[in-house]
Amino acid sequence: MKFNITLLIFFSLLFQNCKKEKIILNPKNELKKFSTVKEQVFDLDTLSFSEIKGKNGTLIYFNKSDFNIKKESKVKVILREYFSLEDLVFNNINTITDKGELLESSGVIYLSFETENKKIYPKKNKFIIVKLPKEQLKESEIFYAKTDSLSQFKWQKDKLNYSTIINKRNVGGGITVHQEYLIPSDSISYYNEKWKKENEEYQNRIAEINKMNDYASRLLSGKYQFVNFDSFIESNIKRIDLEAELIGESTEQLTFYILYKNRNSFVSIYKSIDNLSFKQIPIIENETSILVIGNKNGKLLSDLINIEINSKENIKINLKKTERTEIENILKK
């Protein structure tokens, strides 16, 4: 009897271990192959100062004296620009903070300065100046990337957030001076009001100034690589629990992309088919859908499900063979 009990315990433990092993995630981005984002490499050699311009309009100002490197050191800059929702989704760059707050992205860049195959960063109290086209940047703050155990992006707000704004002044004699100021972003309204009072023609000149200054500046500090220019979504966000059931073709793992209509925003979640329960999913009423992606025998599968806030029913997943154009059309809606 003692022997039988020992065997029972052994097989029970073995079954539990096998079950745990079955649900271990080994996430793979099935949409990565659709990405058109290219790595841009700039060989600055031994230049002391340079303006770098990315293919999508990002301007970066490099000043060698701001780095702890020798004058004769050769410097290489690597830049990648992720400006569209397709760029973000295909590269699985989530728009959610490390505190679970939902963001809407104006764009993400990957930026790396290297010398002798080593990454270098500005000295203390020195910054990298990055300018993005105003129509691209919108009203955004800077976030730096953190990743979790599944290499999912979780963004952390930059503690130092500055912007460049221009005050245009008539100093007399037909001479107009454009003064550029780098100030904390949360103080812009104060300075605008201050200059408005100082200059009676301020309002009449705003449009002209904006035309001349097509770019908005941001300062990068710290040990960055991925930088997100985001704003917090102010819509009424509710969090709901969901249970999913797979009724179509089966696959071992799925990726769930929570999408928001007309927003550069999404959250992705990797799931094993053994665990299709979701807790506290961020939902915006009448704006939220879930794109489910899987792969079976090299075949891309998907399903699109619209989510209602008050729905208490389980969501049914019916995976079907999908082409790239179908995914692109979903992301453009």
CSV table of C-alpha atoms in Angstrom, one decimal:
chain,number,residue,atom,x,y,z
A,1,MET,CA,0.0,0.0,0.0
A,2,LYS,CA,2.8,2.4,0.9
A,3,PHE,CA,4.4,1.6,-2.5
A,4,ASN,CA,1.2,2.4,-4.3
A,5,ILE,CA,0.8,5.8,-2.5
A,6,THR,CA,4.4,6.6,-3.5
A,7,LEU,CA,3.6,5.9,-7.1
A,8,LEU,CA,0.5,8.0,-6.9
A,9,ILE,CA,2.4,11.0,-5.5
A,10,PHE,CA,5.1,10.6,-8.2
A,11,PHE,CA,2.6,10.5,-11.1
A,12,SER,CA,0.6,13.4,-9.6
A,13,LEU,CA,3.8,15.5,-9.5
A,14,LEU,CA,4.8,14.5,-13.0
A,15,PHE,CA,1.4,15.4,-14.3
A,16,GLN,CA,1.5,18.8,-12.6
A,17,ASN,CA,5.0,19.5,-14.0
A,18,CYS,CA,4.0,18.5,-17.5
A,19,LYS,CA,0.9,20.8,-17.2
A,20,LYS,CA,3.0,23.7,-16.1
A,21,GLU,CA,5.5,23.1,-18.9
A,22,LYS,CA,2.7,23.1,-21.5
A,23,ILE,CA,1.6,26.7,-20.7
A,24,ILE,CA,5.0,28.3,-20.7
A,25,LEU,CA,5.0,31.0,-23.3
A,26,ASN,CA,7.6,31.3,-26.0
A,27,PRO,CA,6.1,34.4,-27.7
A,28,LYS,CA,6.8,35.1,-31.4
A,29,ASN,CA,5.7,38.3,-33.3
A,30,GLU,CA,4.0,36.8,-36.3
A,31,LEU,CA,3.5,40.2,-37.9
A,32,LYS,CA,7.2,41.3,-37.7
A,33,LYS,CA,7.8,40.1,-41.3
A,34,PHE,CA,5.3,42.8,-42.5
A,35,SER,CA,7.3,45.7,-41.1
A,36,THR,CA,8.9,48.1,-43.6
A,37,VAL,CA,10.9,50.1,-41.0
A,38,LYS,CA,14.5,50.2,-42.0
A,39,GLU,CA,17.6,50.8,-39.9
A,40,GLN,CA,19.3,54.0,-40.9
A,41,VAL,CA,23.0,54.3,-40.2
A,42,PHE,CA,24.9,57.6,-40.2
A,43,ASP,CA,28.7,57.5,-40.2
A,44,LEU,CA,29.7,60.8,-38.5
A,45,ASP,CA,33.4,59.8,-38.5
A,46,THR,CA,35.2,62.4,-36.4
A,47,LEU,CA,32.8,65.3,-36.9
A,48,SER,CA,32.4,67.6,-34.0
A,49,PHE,CA,28.8,68.7,-34.8
A,50,SER,CA,26.3,67.4,-37.3
A,51,GLU,CA,22.6,67.5,-38.1
A,52,ILE,CA,21.1,64.1,-38.8
A,53,LYS,CA,17.9,63.8,-40.8
A,54,GLY,CA,15.8,60.6,-40.9
A,55,LYS,CA,13.8,59.5,-43.9
A,56,ASN,CA,10.6,60.3,-42.1
A,57,GLY,CA,11.7,63.8,-41.1
A,58,THR,CA,13.3,63.3,-37.7
A,59,LEU,CA,16.1,65.8,-37.0
A,60,ILE,CA,18.8,64.9,-34.5
A,61,TYR,CA,21.6,67.3,-33.5
A,62,PHE,CA,24.9,65.7,-32.5
A,63,ASN,CA,27.5,67.6,-30.5
A,64,LYS,CA,30.6,65.5,-29.8
A,65,SER,CA,31.6,67.6,-26.8
A,66,ASP,CA,28.5,66.5,-25.1
A,67,PHE,CA,29.9,62.9,-24.9
A,68,ASN,CA,32.8,61.5,-22.9
A,69,ILE,CA,34.8,60.4,-26.0
A,70,LYS,CA,38.0,61.4,-27.6
A,71,LYS,CA,38.2,64.0,-30.4
A,72,GLU,CA,39.6,61.4,-32.8
A,73,SER,CA,36.9,58.8,-32.0
A,74,LYS,CA,34.7,57.8,-34.9
A,75,VAL,CA,30.9,58.0,-34.1
A,76,LYS,CA,28.1,56.0,-35.8
A,77,VAL,CA,24.4,56.8,-35.3
A,78,ILE,CA,21.7,54.2,-35.8
A,79,LEU,CA,18.1,55.5,-36.2
A,80,ARG,CA,14.8,53.7,-36.8
A,81,GLU,CA,11.5,55.6,-37.1
A,82,TYR,CA,8.1,54.1,-36.2
A,83,PHE,CA,5.5,56.7,-37.0
A,84,SER,CA,2.3,54.8,-38.2
A,85,LEU,CA,0.1,52.4,-36.3
A,86,GLU,CA,1.3,49.7,-38.7
A,87,ASP,CA,4.9,50.4,-37.8
A,88,LEU,CA,4.0,50.1,-34.1
A,89,VAL,CA,1.9,47.0,-34.4
A,90,PHE,CA,4.1,45.1,-36.8
A,91,ASN,CA,7.0,45.6,-34.4
A,92,ASN,CA,4.8,45.0,-31.3
A,93,ILE,CA,5.6,48.4,-29.7
A,94,ASN,CA,2.8,48.7,-27.1
A,95,THR,CA,1.5,52.1,-26.1
A,96,ILE,CA,1.0,51.5,-22.4
A,97,THR,CA,3.0,52.8,-19.4
A,98,ASP,CA,4.7,50.8,-16.7
A,99,LYS,CA,1.7,51.9,-14.5
A,100,GLY,CA,-0.9,50.5,-16.9
A,101,GLU,CA,-1.9,53.9,-18.3
A,102,LEU,CA,-3.0,54.0,-22.0
A,103,LEU,CA,-1.1,56.2,-24.4
A,104,GLU,CA,-1.5,57.5,-27.9
A,105,SER,CA,1.7,57.7,-29.8
A,106,SER,CA,2.9,60.5,-32.1
A,107,GLY,CA,5.8,58.3,-33.1
A,108,VAL,CA,8.6,56.1,-31.7
A,109,ILE,CA,12.3,56.3,-32.6
A,110,TYR,CA,15.1,54.0,-31.8
A,111,LEU,CA,18.3,56.0,-31.4
A,112,SER,CA,21.8,54.8,-30.7
A,113,PHE,CA,25.2,56.5,-30.7
A,114,GLU,CA,28.2,54.2,-30.9
A,115,THR,CA,31.9,54.3,-31.0
A,116,GLU,CA,34.2,51.3,-31.2
A,117,ASN,CA,31.1,49.1,-31.1
A,118,LYS,CA,30.1,50.5,-27.7
A,119,LYS,CA,27.0,52.6,-27.0
A,120,ILE,CA,27.6,56.0,-25.7
A,121,TYR,CA,25.4,58.5,-24.0
A,122,PRO,CA,25.5,62.3,-23.2
A,123,LYS,CA,27.4,63.5,-20.2
A,124,LYS,CA,25.5,64.5,-17.1
A,125,ASN,CA,23.3,67.5,-17.6
A,126,LYS,CA,23.8,67.2,-21.4
A,127,PHE,CA,21.0,66.3,-23.8
A,128,ILE,CA,20.3,65.1,-27.3
A,129,ILE,CA,18.1,67.5,-29.3
A,130,VAL,CA,15.5,65.8,-31.4
A,131,LYS,CA,13.1,67.6,-33.6
A,132,LEU,CA,10.0,66.0,-35.1
A,133,PRO,CA,7.6,67.6,-37.7
A,134,LYS,CA,4.9,69.4,-35.8
A,135,GLU,CA,2.1,67.7,-37.7
A,136,GLN,CA,3.6,64.4,-36.6
A,137,LEU,CA,4.5,65.3,-33.0
A,138,LYS,CA,1.3,66.8,-31.7
A,139,GLU,CA,1.1,67.5,-28.0
A,140,SER,CA,3.3,64.8,-26.7
A,141,GLU,CA,5.5,63.9,-23.8
A,142,ILE,CA,8.7,61.8,-23.8
A,143,PHE,CA,8.6,58.2,-22.6
A,144,TYR,CA,11.5,55.7,-22.4
A,145,ALA,CA,11.1,52.0,-22.9
A,146,LYS,CA,11.1,49.3,-20.2
A,147,THR,CA,10.4,45.7,-21.1
A,148,ASP,CA,8.9,42.9,-19.0
A,149,SER,CA,9.7,39.2,-18.9
A,150,LEU,CA,8.1,38.6,-22.3
A,151,SER,CA,10.0,41.6,-23.9
A,152,GLN,CA,6.8,43.6,-24.0
A,153,PHE,CA,7.2,47.4,-24.0
A,154,LYS,CA,6.1,49.3,-20.9
A,155,TRP,CA,6.8,53.0,-21.2
A,156,GLN,CA,8.1,55.2,-18.4
A,157,LYS,CA,7.6,59.0,-18.5
A,158,ASP,CA,10.7,61.1,-18.7
A,159,LYS,CA,11.2,63.2,-15.6
A,160,LEU,CA,12.9,65.9,-17.6
A,161,ASN,CA,10.6,67.1,-20.4
A,162,TYR,CA,11.5,70.3,-22.2
A,163,SER,CA,10.3,72.0,-25.4
A,164,THR,CA,11.7,74.7,-27.7
A,165,ILE,CA,9.4,77.6,-28.4
A,166,ILE,CA,10.1,80.8,-30.3
A,167,ASN,CA,9.3,84.4,-29.3
A,168,LYS,CA,9.3,86.8,-32.2
A,169,ARG,CA,10.1,90.5,-31.3
A,170,ASN,CA,10.3,93.7,-33.2
A,171,VAL,CA,13.3,95.5,-31.7
A,172,GLY,CA,12.9,98.6,-33.9
A,173,GLY,CA,14.4,100.0,-37.1
A,174,GLY,CA,12.6,97.3,-39.1
A,175,ILE,CA,14.6,94.6,-37.3
A,176,THR,CA,12.8,91.5,-36.1
A,177,VAL,CA,14.6,89.1,-33.8
A,178,HIS,CA,13.6,85.4,-33.3
A,179,GLN,CA,14.5,84.2,-29.9
A,180,GLU,CA,14.5,80.5,-29.2
A,181,TYR,CA,13.9,79.3,-25.7
A,182,LEU,CA,14.2,75.8,-24.2
A,183,ILE,CA,11.7,75.6,-21.3
A,184,PRO,CA,9.9,72.9,-19.3
A,185,SER,CA,6.9,71.7,-21.4
A,186,ASP,CA,4.5,72.2,-18.5
A,187,SER,CA,5.5,75.9,-18.5
A,188,ILE,CA,4.7,76.7,-22.1
A,189,SER,CA,1.3,78.2,-21.4
A,190,TYR,CA,2.9,80.5,-18.8
A,191,TYR,CA,5.5,81.8,-21.2
A,192,ASN,CA,3.0,82.2,-24.0
A,193,GLU,CA,0.8,84.4,-21.8
A,194,LYS,CA,3.8,86.3,-20.6
A,195,TRP,CA,5.0,87.1,-24.1
A,196,LYS,CA,1.5,87.9,-25.2
A,197,LYS,CA,1.3,90.7,-22.7
A,198,GLU,CA,4.8,91.9,-23.6
A,199,ASN,CA,4.1,92.1,-27.3
A,200,GLU,CA,0.8,93.5,-28.5
A,201,GLU,CA,1.3,91.9,-31.9
A,202,TYR,CA,1.8,88.4,-30.5
A,203,GLN,CA,-1.5,86.9,-31.7
A,204,ASN,CA,-1.1,88.3,-35.2
A,205,ARG,CA,2.4,86.7,-35.5
A,206,ILE,CA,1.6,83.2,-34.1
A,207,ALA,CA,0.6,81.8,-37.5
A,208,GLU,CA,3.7,83.3,-39.2
A,209,ILE,CA,6.0,81.9,-36.4
A,210,ASN,CA,4.4,78.4,-36.8
A,211,LYS,CA,5.0,78.4,-40.5
A,212,MET,CA,8.7,79.3,-40.0
A,213,ASN,CA,9.1,76.8,-37.2
A,214,ASP,CA,7.8,73.5,-38.7
A,215,TYR,CA,9.5,71.4,-36.1
A,216,ALA,CA,9.0,71.0,-32.4
A,217,SER,CA,12.0,70.2,-30.3
A,218,ARG,CA,12.4,67.6,-27.5
A,219,LEU,CA,15.5,66.9,-25.3
A,220,LEU,CA,16.5,63.3,-24.6
A,221,SER,CA,18.3,62.5,-21.4
A,222,GLY,CA,19.4,59.3,-19.7
A,223,LYS,CA,20.3,55.9,-21.2
A,224,TYR,CA,17.7,55.8,-23.9
A,225,GLN,CA,17.3,53.6,-27.0
A,226,PHE,CA,13.6,53.4,-27.8
A,227,VAL,CA,11.9,56.8,-27.3
A,228,ASN,CA,8.2,57.3,-27.5
A,229,PHE,CA,6.5,60.7,-28.1
A,230,ASP,CA,3.2,60.0,-26.5
A,231,SER,CA,0.2,61.7,-24.8
A,232,PHE,CA,-2.1,60.2,-22.3
A,233,ILE,CA,-5.6,59.2,-23.6
A,234,GLU,CA,-8.1,61.3,-21.8
A,235,SER,CA,-11.2,59.3,-23.0
A,236,ASN,CA,-13.3,57.5,-20.4
A,237,ILE,CA,-11.3,54.2,-20.1
A,238,LYS,CA,-13.0,51.3,-18.4
A,239,ARG,CA,-11.4,48.0,-17.5
A,240,ILE,CA,-13.2,44.7,-18.0
A,241,ASP,CA,-12.5,41.0,-17.5
A,242,LEU,CA,-12.9,38.7,-20.5
A,243,GLU,CA,-13.0,35.0,-21.2
A,244,ALA,CA,-12.1,33.8,-24.6
A,245,GLU,CA,-13.0,30.5,-26.3
A,246,LEU,CA,-11.2,29.1,-29.4
A,247,ILE,CA,-13.8,27.6,-31.7
A,248,GLY,CA,-12.0,27.7,-35.1
A,249,GLU,CA,-8.6,26.3,-36.1
A,250,SER,CA,-6.4,25.6,-33.1
A,251,THR,CA,-2.8,26.8,-32.4
A,252,GLU,CA,-0.7,26.6,-29.3
A,253,GLN,CA,-0.2,30.3,-28.8
A,254,LEU,CA,-2.1,33.5,-29.7
A,255,THR,CA,-1.4,37.2,-29.7
A,256,PHE,CA,-4.2,39.5,-28.8
A,257,TYR,CA,-4.0,43.1,-30.1
A,258,ILE,CA,-6.4,45.5,-28.4
A,259,LEU,CA,-7.0,48.3,-30.9
A,260,TYR,CA,-8.7,51.6,-30.6
A,261,LYS,CA,-10.5,53.2,-33.5
A,262,ASN,CA,-8.7,56.2,-35.2
A,263,ARG,CA,-5.9,56.1,-32.6
A,264,ASN,CA,-2.2,55.3,-32.7
A,265,SER,CA,-2.7,53.1,-29.7
A,266,PHE,CA,-2.8,49.4,-28.9
A,267,VAL,CA,-2.0,46.9,-26.2
A,268,SER,CA,-0.8,43.4,-27.1
A,269,ILE,CA,-1.1,40.3,-24.9
A,270,TYR,CA,0.5,36.9,-25.5
A,271,LYS,CA,-1.6,33.9,-24.5
A,272,SER,CA,-1.4,30.1,-24.4
A,273,ILE,CA,-4.6,28.4,-25.5
A,274,ASP,CA,-4.6,26.8,-22.0
A,275,ASN,CA,-5.2,30.3,-20.5
A,276,LEU,CA,-7.6,32.6,-22.3
A,277,SER,CA,-8.7,34.6,-19.3
A,278,PHE,CA,-8.1,38.4,-19.3
A,279,LYS,CA,-8.2,40.7,-16.4
A,280,GLN,CA,-8.7,44.5,-16.4
A,281,ILE,CA,-8.5,45.0,-20.2
A,282,PRO,CA,-8.6,48.8,-21.0
A,283,ILE,CA,-11.7,49.5,-23.1
A,284,ILE,CA,-13.0,52.7,-24.7
A,285,GLU,CA,-16.7,52.6,-25.5
A,286,ASN,CA,-17.5,52.1,-29.2
A,287,GLU,CA,-13.8,52.3,-30.1
A,288,THR,CA,-12.3,48.9,-29.1
A,289,SER,CA,-11.7,45.7,-31.0
A,290,ILE,CA,-9.4,42.8,-30.5
A,291,LEU,CA,-7.3,41.4,-33.4
A,292,VAL,CA,-6.3,37.8,-32.6
A,293,ILE,CA,-3.3,36.4,-34.4
A,294,GLY,CA,-2.0,32.9,-34.6
A,295,ASN,CA,0.1,30.6,-36.8
A,296,LYS,CA,-0.4,27.0,-37.8
A,297,ASN,CA,2.1,25.2,-40.0
A,298,GLY,CA,3.5,28.5,-41.3
A,299,LYS,CA,0.0,29.8,-42.1
A,300,LEU,CA,-1.1,33.2,-40.6
A,301,LEU,CA,-4.4,33.0,-38.9
A,302,SER,CA,-6.6,35.9,-37.5
A,303,ASP,CA,-9.9,37.0,-36.2
A,304,LEU,CA,-11.3,40.4,-35.4
A,305,ILE,CA,-13.7,40.9,-32.5
A,306,ASN,CA,-15.6,44.1,-31.6
A,307,ILE,CA,-15.8,44.6,-27.8
A,308,GLU,CA,-18.7,46.2,-25.9
A,309,ILE,CA,-18.2,47.5,-22.4
A,310,ASN,CA,-21.3,45.9,-21.0
A,311,SER,CA,-20.8,42.5,-22.6
A,312,LYS,CA,-20.6,39.7,-20.1
A,313,GLU,CA,-20.4,36.9,-22.7
A,314,ASN,CA,-17.3,35.0,-23.5
A,315,ILE,CA,-15.7,36.1,-26.8
A,316,LYS,CA,-15.6,33.4,-29.5
A,317,ILE,CA,-12.4,33.2,-31.6
A,318,ASN,CA,-12.7,31.7,-35.0
A,319,LEU,CA,-9.3,31.8,-36.7
A,320,LYS,CA,-9.1,31.9,-40.4
A,321,LYS,CA,-6.3,32.1,-43.0
A,322,THR,CA,-5.3,35.8,-43.4
A,323,GLU,CA,-3.2,37.8,-45.8
A,324,ARG,CA,-1.1,40.9,-45.1
A,325,THR,CA,-3.5,43.3,-46.8
A,326,GLU,CA,-6.3,42.2,-44.6
A,327,ILE,CA,-4.3,43.1,-41.5
A,328,GLU,CA,-3.3,46.4,-43.0
A,329,ASN,CA,-6.9,47.3,-43.7
A,330,ILE,CA,-7.9,46.5,-40.1
A,331,LEU,CA,-5.2,48.8,-38.8
A,332,LYS,CA,-6.3,51.7,-41.1
A,333,LYS,CA,-9.8,51.7,-39.8
